Short mmCIF file of C-alpha atoms in Angstrom, two decimals:
data_model
loop_
_atom_site.label_atom_id
_atom_site.label_comp_id
_atom_site.label_asym_id
_atom_site.label_seq_id
_atom_site.Cartn_x
_atom_site.Cartn_y
_atom_site.Cartn_z
CA MET A 24 -34.34 -36.49 24.41
CA SER A 25 -32.93 -33.49 23.09
CA SER A 26 -33.34 -30.47 25.15
CA PRO A 27 -34.15 -27.13 23.64
CA ILE A 28 -31.00 -25.69 25.21
CA ARG A 29 -28.81 -28.22 23.46
CA SER A 30 -30.32 -27.53 20.06
CA GLN A 31 -29.71 -23.82 20.58
CA ASP A 32 -26.08 -24.58 21.47
CA LYS A 33 -25.69 -26.51 18.22
CA GLY A 34 -27.13 -23.59 16.27
CA ILE A 35 -24.71 -21.21 17.88
CA SER A 36 -21.78 -23.50 17.31
CA ARG A 37 -22.80 -24.02 13.66
CA GLY A 38 -23.16 -20.28 13.19
CA SER A 39 -19.82 -19.58 14.76
CA PHE A 40 -18.29 -22.42 12.70
CA ASN A 41 -19.67 -20.89 9.50
CA HIS A 42 -18.51 -17.47 10.64
CA ASN A 43 -14.99 -18.80 11.34
CA ARG A 44 -14.98 -20.57 7.99
CA HIS A 45 -15.95 -17.34 6.21
CA ASP A 46 -13.30 -15.42 8.13
CA LYS A 47 -10.66 -17.95 7.12
CA MET A 48 -11.80 -17.83 3.50
CA ARG A 49 -11.66 -14.04 3.62
CA GLU A 50 -8.16 -14.22 5.10
CA VAL A 51 -7.05 -16.63 2.37
CA ARG A 52 -8.52 -14.37 -0.33
CA GLU A 53 -6.87 -11.30 1.18
CA ARG A 54 -3.55 -13.11 1.50
CA HIS A 55 -3.86 -14.31 -2.08
CA ARG A 56 -4.69 -10.77 -3.24
CA ASP A 57 -1.76 -9.35 -1.24
CA ASP A 58 0.58 -11.99 -2.68
CA LYS A 59 -0.67 -11.20 -6.16
CA LEU A 60 -0.15 -7.44 -5.61
CA LEU A 61 3.33 -8.09 -4.24
CA MET A 62 4.19 -10.27 -7.23
CA ASN A 63 2.90 -7.59 -9.60
CA ARG A 64 5.00 -4.96 -7.82
CA GLU A 65 8.07 -7.19 -8.03
CA LYS A 66 7.33 -7.86 -11.69
CA ILE A 67 7.03 -4.12 -12.38
CA GLY A 68 10.25 -3.51 -10.45
CA ASP A 69 12.02 -6.25 -12.40
CA LEU A 70 10.77 -4.80 -15.69
CA GLN A 71 11.99 -1.35 -14.65
CA ASP A 72 15.38 -2.83 -13.75
CA VAL A 73 15.57 -4.55 -17.12
CA ASP A 74 14.63 -1.28 -18.85
CA ASP A 75 17.27 0.60 -16.83
CA TYR A 76 19.97 -1.95 -17.72
CA GLN A 77 18.90 -1.91 -21.35
CA ARG A 78 19.02 1.91 -21.46
CA LYS A 79 22.43 1.86 -19.80
CA TYR A 80 23.84 -0.66 -22.27
CA GLU A 81 22.32 1.16 -25.25
CA GLU A 82 23.95 4.38 -24.05
CA GLU A 83 27.30 2.62 -23.71
CA ALA A 84 26.83 1.08 -27.16
CA ARG A 85 26.19 4.56 -28.60
CA LYS A 86 29.39 5.80 -26.95
CA PHE A 87 31.34 2.91 -28.46
CA GLU A 88 29.72 3.57 -31.82
CA ILE A 89 30.75 7.23 -31.63
CA ASP A 90 34.24 6.22 -30.51
CA LEU A 91 34.42 3.68 -33.31
CA GLU A 92 33.35 6.22 -35.91
CA ARG A 93 35.90 8.71 -34.57
CA LEU A 94 38.62 6.07 -34.69
CA ILE A 95 37.70 5.17 -38.26
CA ASN A 96 37.81 8.84 -39.26
CA ASP A 97 41.15 9.30 -37.50
CA GLU A 98 42.52 6.22 -39.25
CA GLU A 99 41.38 7.54 -42.64
CA GLU A 100 42.98 10.93 -41.94
CA LEU A 101 46.24 9.28 -40.89
CA GLU A 102 46.29 7.15 -44.02
CA LYS A 103 45.68 10.24 -46.15
CA GLU A 104 48.52 12.07 -44.38
CA ARG A 105 50.82 9.05 -44.89
CA GLN A 106 50.04 9.00 -48.60
CA GLU A 107 50.63 12.75 -48.89
CA THR A 108 53.88 12.43 -46.95
CA ARG A 109 54.99 9.50 -49.10
CA ALA A 110 54.18 11.46 -52.28
CA ALA A 111 56.06 14.51 -50.96
CA GLU A 112 59.07 12.35 -50.03
CA GLU A 113 59.08 10.74 -53.48
CA LYS A 114 58.90 14.16 -55.12
CA ALA A 115 61.70 15.48 -52.89
CA SER A 116 63.81 12.42 -53.65
CA PHE A 117 63.24 12.85 -57.39
CA GLU A 118 64.10 16.56 -57.21
CA GLU A 119 67.20 15.77 -55.17
CA GLU A 120 68.34 13.22 -57.77
CA GLU A 121 67.72 15.75 -60.55
CA LEU A 122 69.67 18.39 -58.65
CA GLU A 123 72.56 16.01 -58.01
CA GLU A 124 72.59 15.09 -61.71
CA TYR A 125 72.58 18.78 -62.64
CA LEU A 126 75.42 19.48 -60.21
CA ARG A 127 77.46 16.56 -61.62
CA MET A 128 76.95 17.89 -65.14
CA GLU A 129 77.93 21.39 -64.05
CA GLN A 130 80.95 19.99 -62.22
CA GLN A 131 81.98 18.12 -65.35
CA GLU A 132 81.57 21.23 -67.49
CA LEU A 133 83.66 23.25 -65.04
CA GLU A 134 86.35 20.60 -64.98
CA GLU A 135 86.36 20.51 -68.79
CA MET A 136 86.58 24.32 -68.93
CA ILE A 137 89.45 24.29 -66.43
CA SER A 138 91.26 21.54 -68.30
CA GLN A 139 90.84 23.48 -71.58
CA MET A 140 92.19 26.60 -69.92
CA ASP A 141 95.18 24.67 -68.63
CA LEU A 142 95.81 23.21 -72.06
CA GLY A 143 95.49 26.53 -73.75
CA SER A 144 97.98 28.27 -71.58
#
């Protein structure tokens, strides 16, 4: 009891059902592909951000390294100057003591000469 019209309707509905199913599958594939592309773009962006941060921190580390080396050199120069100053002060102190000793001896000689002159007169 099936009429030829009804069987044609079923064929059309099956065809349109298959067509809709293929369209939905295509949409899902396209959405999946778009999501995958978006994730890849985000991943690339994240990697670039990481590279940028790493470059930035490496540059700052180089600056600190340069500053550290400069500070070490400055410290060494200051220590050398301190040692030279200390040596110069010790030398000056020694020379001053020698001079004071010489002056005392000269003073004593003068006093002896004066006392001999007073005695002789």
